[in-house]
Amino acid sequence: MNDVVKLSRLGSLEKLSARLEALGIELPLDAEVEPEGPLAAPLRVAGRTLGNRFAVLPMEGWDAGGDGRPSDLVRRRWQRFGASGAKLVWGGEAYAIEPEGRANPHQLCHNPSSARDLAELYALLIRSHERHCVGSDDLLVGLQLTHSGRFCRPAGVPAPRTGFRHPVLDARVGISDDSALLGDAELDDLVGAYARVAGLARDAGFDFVDVKACHGYLGHELLSARERPGAYGGDLAGRSRFLLRAIEAVRREAPELVVGVRLSTFDLHPFHPDVAGVGVPEPSEHQPFGGSVDGLGVDLAETHQLLEALADAGVAMVCTTAGSPYYNPHAQRPALYPPSDGYRPPEDPLVGVARQLAATRELKQRHPRLCFVGSAYTYLQEWLPNVAQAALRQRGADAIGLGRMMLSYPEMPRDVLAGEPLERRRVCRTFSDCTTAPRNGLVSGCYPLDAFYKRRPESAALAEAKQRAKRAAS
Ligand SMILES: Cc1cc2nc3c(=O)[nH]c(=O)nc-3n(C[C@H](O)[C@H](O)[C@H](O)COP(=O)(O)O)c2cc1C
């Protein structure tokens, strides 16, 4: 791999610091982690006090029933989220506001049993938390509301609904004419669907909903719909109108709920593998949201403007992320090993981590009305607690979100806060099997490190799919 050094080979803080210097990047890094230090400090948000600074990021499993109802695998995952010790559960996983808005046929979605199912999932998570942690009064739990837009696949094949004609991404989802474009009236209707599901989440006991605007899905795609005419495109006011109307509708329907937004704070051009399998950008005239004009760098000018509008609209919390797992996964979830449909890292994954942490820090420092949950820490592996603590200390985030680490080692927050040594064999090494499995129609989970998934029949199917991908690439 070009210029990539395995983190597990950097056995000391000095070596990690030297590597960061060689890469020309900065990461906050504390030599010692204090169990009762910044990670254990309470967090005030929207009139509530949370018990610590760890957050569970939304992690979908591609394992709901075809009717959008939770399965035992979904329930297991939510119980593990509750047991993690984190006092913020950001969204659980993407919950589609209507069945057609699912990114796969096994995503949770609005259905006639939603009210009962959401109440059951919420109660399971709370009970699990109370079994492993002291009380749940200081726990905040949300549901992530989504419409997959361009990446809808409710029946397992692309059924995109888009905000505009994208010069590169249209071809990737089989679009050759205007028929996938959502009209303004259709977007108006979807605003109502967000509000309806938010009402159900409130009734089920959730504290907040996340009106999702990240990863290339509808709420995010529209933020860069410069070419779109009419109410939902053009200038930033038009491009953010859908998101702001959905937030307004949610607040009207369920004023008791705290509102959060998971935002791709910046985006880059889509990438694809070159002849050697390494990721290279596929440039176009389209300027990504939060990206520079050439689509290769970060420019947060519009992100700052949007965050002020979100705070004015009553949003209390923002969970920062970047790019999209479909077209630039190295920017979204830095990993040493790519998913089967991805590409080898075009940069040391530490660069991707540093890019997200720097963006979150800049945004947090300029928007004191909002609480910021950071993402993309998992690649840091054993160094995660050292970087997380330093990020909090340096006011680079208010809480630290964990994604992939929650699948392999959900008790990491509990162990860190108890001052226990980390269980190294459970630390996520970013093999990307949790992404490769669903790309091949299999349930997601941590196949390399969670014995529960290792033993499942899908494990053999996953190994075969990886072999097939390897053969196809060679
Ligand atoms: C298997 C898998 C499922 C994911 N599901 C969601 C999701 O439902 N909603 C979402 O906003 N992000 C989702 N993400 C992104 C993560 O929340 C997170 O942003 C990403 O993994 C980077 O954080 P990490 O470095 O801690 O893993 C998913 C990531 C993975 C690997």
Coordinates of C-alpha atoms and ligand atoms in Angstrom, one line a residue:
M1 CA 0.0 0.0 0.0
N2 CA 1.4 3.4 -0.9
D3 CA 2.7 5.4 2.0
V4 CA 0.6 3.6 4.5
V5 CA 2.2 2.4 7.8
K6 CA 0.2 0.0 9.9
L7 CA -0.8 1.7 13.1
S8 CA -0.2 -1.6 15.1
R9 CA 3.5 -1.3 14.0
L10 CA 3.8 2.0 15.8
G11 CA 4.2 0.6 19.3
S12 CA 4.9 3.8 21.2
L13 CA 3.6 7.4 21.5
E14 CA 6.9 8.7 20.2
K15 CA 6.7 6.6 17.0
L16 CA 3.1 7.7 16.5
S17 CA 4.1 11.4 16.9
A18 CA 7.0 10.9 14.5
R19 CA 4.7 9.3 11.9
L20 CA 2.2 12.3 12.3
E21 CA 5.1 14.6 11.7
A22 CA 6.3 12.7 8.7
L23 CA 2.8 12.9 7.2
G24 CA 2.6 16.6 8.0
I25 CA -0.6 16.3 10.0
E26 CA -1.6 17.1 13.5
L27 CA -3.8 15.1 15.9
P28 CA -4.5 15.9 19.5
L29 CA -2.7 13.3 21.5
D30 CA -2.4 12.9 25.3
A31 CA 0.3 10.7 26.7
E32 CA -1.9 9.4 29.6
V33 CA -5.6 8.7 29.7
E34 CA -7.2 9.7 33.0
P35 CA -10.2 7.6 33.8
E36 CA -11.8 10.5 35.7
G37 CA -10.6 13.1 33.2
P38 CA -12.3 14.8 30.2
L39 CA -13.9 11.6 28.9
A40 CA -15.7 11.2 32.2
A41 CA -16.9 14.8 32.5
P42 CA -20.6 15.4 32.3
L43 CA -22.0 17.1 29.2
R44 CA -24.9 19.6 29.3
V45 CA -27.1 19.5 26.2
A46 CA -30.6 20.8 25.7
G47 CA -31.3 21.1 29.4
R48 CA -30.1 17.5 30.1
T49 CA -26.9 16.4 31.7
L50 CA -25.2 13.4 30.2
G51 CA -22.9 11.2 32.3
N52 CA -19.8 11.1 30.1
R53 CA -18.4 12.1 26.7
F54 CA -18.7 8.9 24.7
A55 CA -21.3 8.5 22.0
V56 CA -22.4 5.4 20.0
L57 CA -22.6 6.4 16.3
P58 CA -25.4 5.0 14.2
M59 CA -24.4 1.5 12.9
E60 CA -26.9 -0.2 10.5
G61 CA -26.8 -4.0 10.2
W62 CA -28.7 -4.8 7.0
D63 CA -30.5 -7.4 9.1
A64 CA -34.1 -6.2 9.7
G65 CA -37.0 -8.2 8.3
G66 CA -38.2 -7.5 4.8
D67 CA -41.1 -5.7 6.4
G68 CA -38.7 -3.2 8.1
R69 CA -39.2 -4.7 11.5
P70 CA -36.3 -5.4 13.9
S71 CA -34.8 -8.9 14.0
D72 CA -32.9 -10.7 16.8
L73 CA -29.7 -9.3 15.3
V74 CA -31.0 -5.8 15.5
R75 CA -32.0 -6.3 19.1
R76 CA -28.6 -7.8 20.0
R77 CA -26.8 -4.7 18.5
W78 CA -29.0 -2.2 20.4
Q79 CA -28.5 -4.1 23.6
R80 CA -24.8 -3.9 23.1
F81 CA -25.0 -0.2 22.4
G82 CA -26.8 0.2 25.7
A83 CA -24.2 -1.9 27.5
S84 CA -21.3 0.1 26.1
G85 CA -21.3 2.7 28.9
A86 CA -21.6 5.6 26.4
K87 CA -24.1 8.2 27.6
L88 CA -25.2 9.3 24.2
V89 CA -26.7 6.9 21.6
W90 CA -26.7 8.9 18.4
G91 CA -29.5 7.4 16.4
G92 CA -29.0 3.7 16.8
E93 CA -29.1 3.1 13.1
A94 CA -30.6 4.7 10.0
Y95 CA -34.4 4.3 10.1
A96 CA -36.1 5.0 6.8
I97 CA -39.1 7.3 7.0
E98 CA -40.8 5.2 4.3
P99 CA -40.2 1.8 2.8
E100 CA -39.2 3.1 -0.6
G101 CA -36.5 5.2 1.1
R102 CA -34.5 2.2 2.3
A103 CA -30.9 1.7 1.1
N104 CA -31.4 -2.1 1.2
P105 CA -34.3 -4.5 1.7
H106 CA -33.2 -5.2 5.3
Q107 CA -33.1 -1.7 6.7
L108 CA -35.4 -0.7 9.5
C109 CA -38.2 1.5 8.1
H110 CA -41.6 3.0 8.9
N111 CA -44.3 0.2 8.8
P112 CA -47.6 -0.5 10.6
S113 CA -45.8 -2.0 13.6
S114 CA -43.3 0.9 14.0
A115 CA -44.9 2.3 17.2
R116 CA -44.6 -1.0 19.0
D117 CA -41.2 -2.0 17.6
L118 CA -39.6 1.4 18.4
A119 CA -40.8 1.2 22.0
E120 CA -39.4 -2.3 22.3
L121 CA -36.0 -1.4 20.9
Y122 CA -35.8 1.7 23.1
A123 CA -36.7 -0.3 26.2
L124 CA -34.2 -3.1 25.4
L125 CA -31.4 -0.5 25.1
I126 CA -32.3 1.2 28.4
R127 CA -32.6 -2.1 30.3
S128 CA -29.3 -3.2 29.0
H129 CA -27.7 0.1 29.9
E130 CA -29.2 -0.1 33.4
R131 CA -27.9 -3.6 33.9
H132 CA -24.3 -2.6 33.1
C133 CA -24.0 1.1 34.1
V134 CA -25.2 3.2 37.0
G135 CA -28.7 4.5 36.1
S136 CA -30.1 5.9 32.8
D137 CA -31.2 9.4 33.8
D138 CA -28.0 10.7 32.3
L139 CA -28.4 8.8 29.0
L140 CA -29.7 10.4 25.8
V141 CA -31.0 8.2 23.1
G142 CA -32.0 9.2 19.6
L143 CA -33.4 7.7 16.4
Q144 CA -31.8 8.5 13.0
L145 CA -34.4 9.4 10.4
T146 CA -33.3 8.9 6.8
H147 CA -34.3 8.8 3.2
S148 CA -31.7 7.2 1.0
G149 CA -32.3 9.3 -2.1
R150 CA -29.8 8.4 -4.7
F151 CA -28.9 5.2 -2.9
C152 CA -32.4 3.8 -2.4
R153 CA -32.4 0.0 -3.0
P154 CA -35.6 -1.1 -1.2
A155 CA -35.8 -4.3 -3.3
G156 CA -32.1 -4.9 -3.6
V157 CA -31.5 -3.2 -6.9
P158 CA -30.9 0.5 -7.4
A159 CA -34.2 2.6 -7.3
P160 CA -32.6 6.0 -7.0
R161 CA -34.6 9.2 -6.2
T162 CA -32.3 12.2 -6.7
G163 CA -32.1 15.9 -6.1
F164 CA -30.2 16.7 -9.4
R165 CA -28.3 15.1 -12.3
H166 CA -24.9 14.3 -11.0
P167 CA -22.2 14.1 -13.7
V168 CA -20.4 11.0 -12.2
L169 CA -22.8 9.4 -9.7
D170 CA -25.8 9.1 -12.1
A171 CA -24.0 6.4 -14.1
R172 CA -23.0 4.5 -10.9
V173 CA -26.7 4.0 -10.0
G174 CA -27.9 3.4 -13.6
I175 CA -29.5 6.8 -14.2
S176 CA -29.5 8.0 -17.9
D177 CA -32.5 10.4 -17.9
D178 CA -34.5 12.7 -15.6
S179 CA -36.9 10.0 -14.4
A180 CA -35.2 9.6 -11.0
L181 CA -35.5 13.3 -10.1
L182 CA -37.7 14.1 -7.1
G183 CA -40.1 17.0 -7.8
D184 CA -40.7 19.8 -5.4
A185 CA -44.2 18.4 -4.4
E186 CA -42.6 15.0 -3.7
L187 CA -40.1 16.6 -1.4
D188 CA -42.9 18.5 0.3
D189 CA -44.6 15.2 1.1
L190 CA -41.3 13.7 2.4
V191 CA -41.1 16.5 4.9
G192 CA -44.3 15.3 6.4
A193 CA -43.0 11.7 6.6
Y194 CA -40.0 12.9 8.8
A195 CA -42.5 14.5 11.2
R196 CA -44.7 11.4 11.4
V197 CA -41.9 9.1 12.3
A198 CA -40.5 11.7 14.8
G199 CA -43.9 11.6 16.5
L200 CA -43.6 7.8 16.8
A201 CA -40.1 8.0 18.2
R202 CA -41.3 10.5 20.8
D203 CA -44.1 8.2 21.8
A204 CA -41.7 5.2 22.0
G205 CA -39.6 7.1 24.6
F206 CA -36.7 8.4 22.5
D207 CA -35.1 11.7 23.6
F208 CA -34.2 13.0 20.2
V209 CA -34.3 12.4 16.5
D210 CA -31.5 13.0 14.0
V211 CA -32.7 14.5 10.7
K212 CA -29.9 12.9 8.7
A213 CA -27.9 15.0 6.3
C214 CA -24.9 12.9 5.4
H215 CA -23.2 10.2 3.3
G216 CA -24.8 11.1 0.0
Y217 CA -28.4 10.3 1.1
L218 CA -31.2 12.7 0.3
G219 CA -30.8 15.3 3.1
H220 CA -27.1 15.6 2.2
E221 CA -27.4 15.4 -1.6
L222 CA -29.7 18.4 -1.7
L223 CA -27.1 20.5 0.0
S224 CA -25.1 20.6 -3.2
A225 CA -28.0 20.8 -5.6
R226 CA -26.7 24.0 -7.2
E227 CA -28.0 23.1 -10.6
R228 CA -31.5 22.3 -9.3
P229 CA -34.2 25.0 -10.2
G230 CA -37.0 25.9 -7.9
A231 CA -37.5 26.0 -4.1
Y232 CA -35.0 23.2 -3.2
G233 CA -31.9 24.1 -5.1
G234 CA -29.7 27.0 -6.3
D235 CA -28.3 29.1 -3.5
L236 CA -27.6 27.8 0.0
A237 CA -31.0 29.0 1.2
G238 CA -32.6 26.8 -1.5
R239 CA -30.3 23.9 -1.0
S240 CA -30.9 23.7 2.7
R241 CA -34.6 24.4 2.5
F242 CA -35.5 20.6 2.5
L243 CA -33.5 20.0 5.7
L244 CA -34.8 23.1 7.5
R245 CA -38.4 22.3 6.6
A246 CA -38.0 18.7 7.8
I247 CA -36.6 20.1 11.1
E248 CA -39.4 22.6 11.4
A249 CA -42.0 19.9 10.8
V250 CA -40.4 17.6 13.3
R251 CA -40.4 20.3 16.0
R252 CA -44.0 21.2 15.3
E253 CA -45.1 17.5 15.5
A254 CA -42.9 16.6 18.5
P255 CA -41.8 19.7 20.4
E256 CA -40.6 17.6 23.3
L257 CA -37.9 16.0 21.2
V258 CA -34.4 17.4 21.1
V259 CA -33.3 17.7 17.4
G260 CA -29.9 16.7 16.1
V261 CA -28.4 16.6 12.6
R262 CA -25.8 14.2 11.4
L263 CA -24.0 16.2 8.8
S264 CA -21.3 15.4 6.2
T265 CA -19.5 18.6 7.1
F266 CA -17.4 18.3 3.9
D267 CA -17.4 16.1 0.8
L268 CA -14.9 15.3 -2.0
H269 CA -15.3 14.1 -5.5
P270 CA -16.3 10.5 -6.0
F271 CA -13.3 8.2 -6.1
H272 CA -12.7 4.9 -8.0
P273 CA -9.8 2.4 -8.2
D274 CA -7.0 3.0 -10.7
V275 CA -5.4 0.1 -12.6
A276 CA -3.4 -0.8 -9.5
G277 CA -6.6 -0.7 -7.3
V278 CA -5.6 2.5 -5.5
G279 CA -8.3 5.2 -5.1
V280 CA -8.2 8.2 -7.5
P281 CA -10.7 11.0 -7.8
E282 CA -13.1 11.1 -10.7
P283 CA -13.3 14.9 -11.2
S284 CA -16.3 16.8 -12.6
E285 CA -17.7 20.3 -12.7
H286 CA -19.9 19.4 -9.7
Q287 CA -18.7 21.1 -6.4
P288 CA -19.4 18.9 -3.4
F289 CA -21.0 20.5 -0.3
G290 CA -18.2 21.7 2.0
G291 CA -15.7 20.8 -0.7
S292 CA -13.3 23.1 -2.5
V293 CA -14.2 24.2 -6.1
D294 CA -11.9 21.5 -7.5
G295 CA -13.6 18.9 -5.3
L296 CA -10.3 17.7 -3.9
G297 CA -10.1 19.7 -0.6
V298 CA -12.2 21.0 2.3
D299 CA -13.9 24.4 2.3
L300 CA -16.2 24.9 5.3
A301 CA -17.5 28.4 4.4
E302 CA -21.0 27.1 3.5
T303 CA -20.9 24.6 6.4
H304 CA -20.5 27.5 8.8
Q305 CA -23.5 29.2 7.3
L306 CA -25.6 26.1 7.4
L307 CA -24.7 25.5 11.1
E308 CA -25.9 29.0 12.0
A309 CA -29.2 28.3 10.2
L310 CA -29.5 24.9 12.0
A311 CA -28.9 26.6 15.4
D312 CA -31.5 29.3 14.6
A313 CA -33.9 26.4 13.7
G314 CA -33.6 24.9 17.2
V315 CA -31.1 22.2 16.4
A316 CA -29.1 21.4 19.6
M317 CA -26.6 18.9 18.5
V318 CA -24.6 18.1 15.4
C319 CA -22.8 14.8 14.8
T320 CA -20.0 15.5 12.3
T321 CA -19.0 13.1 9.6
A322 CA -17.8 13.4 6.0
G323 CA -18.2 12.3 2.4
S324 CA -20.0 9.0 1.6
P325 CA -19.3 5.3 2.1
Y326 CA -20.5 4.8 -1.5
Y327 CA -18.2 7.1 -3.4
N328 CA -15.3 8.2 -1.1
P329 CA -15.1 5.7 1.8
H330 CA -11.5 6.6 2.6
A331 CA -12.8 10.1 3.6
Q332 CA -15.8 8.9 5.4
R333 CA -14.5 5.9 7.4
P334 CA -10.7 5.7 7.2
A335 CA -9.6 2.1 7.0
L336 CA -6.5 0.1 6.3
Y337 CA -8.3 -2.5 4.3
P338 CA -10.9 -1.4 1.7
P339 CA -14.4 -2.9 1.4
S340 CA -14.8 -5.3 -1.6
D341 CA -16.3 -2.6 -3.8
G342 CA -13.8 0.1 -2.7
Y343 CA -10.2 0.9 -3.5
R344 CA -6.9 0.7 -1.7
P345 CA -6.3 3.8 0.5
P346 CA -5.0 6.8 -1.5
E347 CA -3.5 8.2 1.7
D348 CA -2.5 7.0 5.1
P349 CA -5.8 6.6 6.9
L350 CA -4.4 8.8 9.6
V351 CA -4.7 11.7 7.2
G352 CA -8.5 10.9 6.8
V353 CA -8.9 10.9 10.6
A354 CA -7.0 14.1 11.0
R355 CA -9.1 15.8 8.2
Q356 CA -12.4 15.0 10.0
L357 CA -11.1 15.9 13.5
A358 CA -9.8 19.3 12.2
A359 CA -13.1 20.1 10.5
T360 CA -15.0 19.3 13.7
R361 CA -12.7 21.4 15.8
E362 CA -13.0 24.4 13.5
L363 CA -16.8 24.1 13.5
K364 CA -17.1 23.6 17.2
Q365 CA -15.0 26.7 17.9
R366 CA -17.2 28.9 15.7
H367 CA -20.7 27.7 16.8
P368 CA -21.0 27.7 20.6
R369 CA -24.8 27.3 20.4
L370 CA -24.3 23.7 19.1
C371 CA -23.0 20.5 20.8
F372 CA -20.6 18.6 18.5
V373 CA -20.1 14.9 18.4
G374 CA -17.0 13.9 16.5
S375 CA -16.6 10.8 14.3
A376 CA -13.9 8.7 12.6
Y377 CA -11.9 7.7 15.7
T378 CA -12.0 3.9 15.2
Y379 CA -8.9 3.8 12.9
L380 CA -6.9 5.1 15.9
Q381 CA -7.2 1.7 17.5
E382 CA -5.2 1.5 20.8
W383 CA -4.6 5.3 20.5
L384 CA -8.3 6.1 20.4
P385 CA -8.7 7.1 24.1
N386 CA -5.5 9.2 23.9
V387 CA -6.7 11.2 20.9
A388 CA -10.3 11.4 22.2
Q389 CA -9.3 12.8 25.5
A390 CA -6.9 15.3 24.0
A391 CA -9.6 16.4 21.5
L392 CA -12.0 17.1 24.3
R393 CA -9.4 18.9 26.3
Q394 CA -8.5 21.1 23.4
R395 CA -12.1 21.9 22.7
G396 CA -12.1 20.0 19.4
A397 CA -15.4 18.3 20.2
D398 CA -18.0 17.9 23.0
A399 CA -18.4 14.2 22.7
I400 CA -16.5 11.3 20.9
G401 CA -18.5 9.1 18.7
L402 CA -17.5 5.4 18.1
G403 CA -18.7 3.5 15.1
R404 CA -16.9 0.4 13.9
M405 CA -15.4 -0.1 17.4
M406 CA -18.9 -0.5 18.7
L407 CA -19.2 -3.7 16.6
S408 CA -16.0 -5.3 17.7
Y409 CA -15.5 -4.0 21.3
P410 CA -18.7 -2.2 22.5
E411 CA -17.4 -2.1 26.1
M412 CA -14.4 0.1 25.2
P413 CA -16.0 3.2 26.8
R414 CA -16.7 1.3 30.0
D415 CA -13.2 -0.1 30.2
V416 CA -11.6 3.3 29.5
L417 CA -13.8 5.0 32.2
A418 CA -13.0 2.3 34.7
G419 CA -9.3 2.6 34.1
E420 CA -9.1 -1.0 32.8
P421 CA -6.5 -2.0 30.2
L422 CA -7.9 -2.3 26.7
E423 CA -8.7 -5.8 25.4
R424 CA -6.4 -5.6 22.5
R425 CA -7.7 -8.6 20.7
R426 CA -11.1 -6.9 20.4
V427 CA -9.8 -3.6 19.0
C428 CA -11.2 -3.0 15.5
R429 CA -8.4 -3.2 12.9
T430 CA -10.6 -1.8 10.1
F431 CA -10.8 -4.9 8.0
S432 CA -14.0 -3.5 6.5
D433 CA -15.8 -6.8 6.6
C434 CA -18.7 -4.9 8.3
T435 CA -19.1 -3.1 4.9
T436 CA -18.1 -5.9 2.5
A437 CA -20.7 -8.2 4.0
P438 CA -23.7 -6.0 3.2
R439 CA -22.2 -5.1 -0.2
N440 CA -22.6 -8.8 -0.9
G441 CA -26.1 -9.1 0.5
L442 CA -25.0 -10.4 3.9
V443 CA -25.8 -9.1 7.3
S444 CA -23.2 -6.7 8.7
G445 CA -21.3 -7.3 11.9
C446 CA -17.7 -7.8 13.1
Y447 CA -16.8 -11.1 11.4
P448 CA -13.1 -11.0 12.3
L449 CA -13.4 -10.2 16.0
D450 CA -16.9 -11.0 17.3
A451 CA -17.2 -14.8 17.8
F452 CA -21.0 -14.5 17.4
Y453 CA -20.5 -13.5 13.7
K454 CA -17.5 -15.7 13.1
R455 CA -19.7 -18.7 13.8
R456 CA -22.6 -17.6 11.6
P457 CA -23.1 -19.3 8.2
E458 CA -22.6 -15.9 6.5
S459 CA -19.0 -16.0 7.6
A460 CA -18.1 -18.6 4.9
A461 CA -20.2 -16.7 2.3
L462 CA -18.2 -13.6 3.1
A463 CA -14.9 -15.3 2.7
E464 CA -16.0 -16.6 -0.7
A465 CA -17.2 -13.1 -1.8
K466 CA -13.8 -11.6 -0.8
Q467 CA -12.0 -14.3 -2.8
R468 CA -14.2 -13.5 -5.8
A469 CA -13.5 -9.8 -5.5
K470 CA -9.7 -10.5 -5.2
R471 CA -9.8 -12.7 -8.4
A472 CA -11.8 -10.1 -10.3
A473 CA -9.2 -7.4 -9.3
S474 CA -6.1 -9.4 -10.3
Ligands
LIG1 C1 -21.3 -1.2 9.0 C2 -21.5 0.2 9.1 C3 -22.8 0.8 9.2 C4 -23.0 2.1 9.3 N1 -24.3 2.6 9.5 C5 -24.5 3.9 9.6 C6 -25.8 4.5 9.7 O1 -26.8 3.7 9.8 N2 -26.0 5.8 9.8 C7 -24.9 6.7 9.8 O2 -25.1 7.9 9.9 N3 -23.7 6.2 9.7 C8 -23.4 4.9 9.6 N4 -22.2 4.4 9.5 C9 -21.0 5.3 9.6 C10 -20.6 5.3 11.1 O3 -21.6 5.9 11.9 C11 -19.3 6.2 11.3 O4 -19.5 7.5 10.8 C12 -18.0 5.6 10.6 O5 -17.9 4.2 10.8 C13 -16.8 6.3 11.1 O6 -16.6 6.2 12.5 P1 -15.6 5.1 13.1 O7 -14.3 5.5 12.6 O8 -15.8 5.2 14.6 O9 -16.0 3.8 12.5 C14 -21.9 3.0 9.4 C15 -20.6 2.5 9.3 C16 -20.4 1.1 9.1 C17 -19.0 0.6 9.0

